[in-house]
């Protein structure tokens, strides 16, 4: 089962549609998190994918979130999916 940590940086129609789609996937365990909870949840959830979605480019760097989850282990860092405005990072 693929574990996905979804980080919506806005609450627009496309963000809600992405979350609705994720929830319908039977082969995925999904958690939705606000940006300020990402470092903590990366350690708890141990996601395979960190998905950040934003209508406009965010100020925070998701690379720092992913690095903080590894505890020194490169294999512990999740894959990173940036959609819409977050792709500008």
Short mmCIF file of C-alpha atoms in Angstrom, two decimals:
data_model
loop_
_atom_site.label_atom_id
_atom_site.label_comp_id
_atom_site.label_asym_id
_atom_site.label_seq_id
_atom_site.Cartn_x
_atom_site.Cartn_y
_atom_site.Cartn_z
CA UNK A 1 0.00 0.00 0.00
CA UNK A 2 1.34 3.41 -0.99
CA UNK A 3 1.43 5.95 1.88
CA UNK A 4 0.78 9.54 0.78
CA UNK A 5 1.10 12.67 2.90
CA UNK A 6 -0.95 15.37 1.15
CA UNK A 7 -0.14 19.00 1.98
CA UNK A 8 -2.68 21.46 0.56
CA UNK A 9 -1.43 25.03 0.66
CA UNK A 10 -4.82 26.43 -0.33
CA UNK A 11 -8.44 25.30 -0.23
CA UNK A 12 -9.41 25.81 -3.84
CA UNK A 13 -11.56 23.63 -6.07
CA UNK A 14 -8.57 21.83 -7.62
CA UNK A 15 -7.04 21.12 -4.22
CA UNK A 16 -10.30 19.65 -2.95
CA UNK A 17 -10.62 17.56 -6.12
CA UNK A 18 -7.10 16.16 -5.63
CA UNK A 19 -7.91 15.21 -2.03
CA UNK A 20 -11.23 13.64 -3.05
CA UNK A 21 -9.41 11.56 -5.67
CA UNK A 22 -6.79 10.45 -3.14
CA UNK A 23 -9.44 9.35 -0.66
CA UNK A 24 -11.07 7.11 -3.28
CA UNK A 25 -7.87 5.15 -3.99
CA UNK A 26 -8.19 1.74 -2.37
CA UNK A 27 -4.46 0.99 -2.66
CA UNK A 28 -3.32 4.17 -0.87
CA UNK A 29 -3.19 5.20 2.77
CA UNK A 30 -3.57 8.97 2.77
CA UNK A 31 -3.09 11.66 5.39
CA UNK A 32 -3.86 15.34 4.90
CA UNK A 33 -1.66 17.79 6.79
CA UNK A 34 -1.21 21.53 7.17
CA UNK A 35 2.27 22.76 6.20
CA UNK A 36 3.33 23.43 9.78
CA UNK A 37 2.69 19.77 10.71
CA UNK A 38 4.78 18.27 7.89
CA UNK A 39 8.06 17.68 9.78
CA UNK A 40 6.27 15.89 12.63
CA UNK A 41 4.01 13.83 10.36
CA UNK A 42 6.89 12.80 8.11
CA UNK A 43 8.38 11.03 11.11
CA UNK A 44 5.07 9.53 12.28
CA UNK A 45 3.45 8.54 8.99
CA UNK A 46 6.64 7.60 7.10
CA UNK A 47 5.01 8.35 3.73
CA UNK A 48 6.25 7.00 0.43
CA UNK A 49 5.16 10.26 -1.24
CA UNK A 50 4.97 13.82 0.03
CA UNK A 51 2.45 15.58 -2.25
CA UNK A 52 2.38 19.38 -2.00
CA UNK A 53 -0.36 21.20 -3.88
CA UNK A 54 -0.67 24.99 -4.14
CA UNK A 55 -2.48 27.45 -6.37
CA UNK A 56 0.54 29.78 -6.26
CA UNK A 57 4.22 29.18 -5.43
CA UNK A 58 4.65 28.79 -1.64
CA UNK A 59 7.29 30.48 0.48
CA UNK A 60 8.49 27.37 2.37
CA UNK A 61 10.87 24.84 0.86
CA UNK A 62 9.56 21.26 0.84
CA UNK A 63 13.14 20.01 0.50
CA UNK A 64 13.74 20.98 4.12
CA UNK A 65 10.65 18.98 5.16
CA UNK A 66 11.83 15.89 3.30
CA UNK A 67 15.35 16.19 4.71
CA UNK A 68 14.04 16.50 8.26
CA UNK A 69 12.23 13.17 7.89
CA UNK A 70 15.29 11.15 7.05
CA UNK A 71 17.11 11.31 10.38
CA UNK A 72 20.33 10.92 8.42
CA UNK A 73 19.05 8.07 6.25
CA UNK A 74 18.66 8.82 2.55
CA UNK A 75 16.31 5.85 2.13
CA UNK A 76 13.80 7.30 4.60
CA UNK A 77 13.09 10.44 2.55
CA UNK A 78 9.79 10.24 0.65
CA UNK A 79 9.29 10.91 -3.02
CA UNK A 80 8.17 14.46 -3.70
CA UNK A 81 5.20 15.40 -5.89
CA UNK A 82 4.67 19.14 -6.47
CA UNK A 83 1.53 20.18 -8.33
CA UNK A 84 0.30 23.47 -9.77
CA UNK A 85 1.97 26.44 -8.03
CA UNK A 86 4.12 24.20 -5.86
CA UNK A 87 5.89 22.97 -9.02
CA UNK A 88 7.70 26.32 -9.17
CA UNK A 89 9.80 25.17 -6.22
#
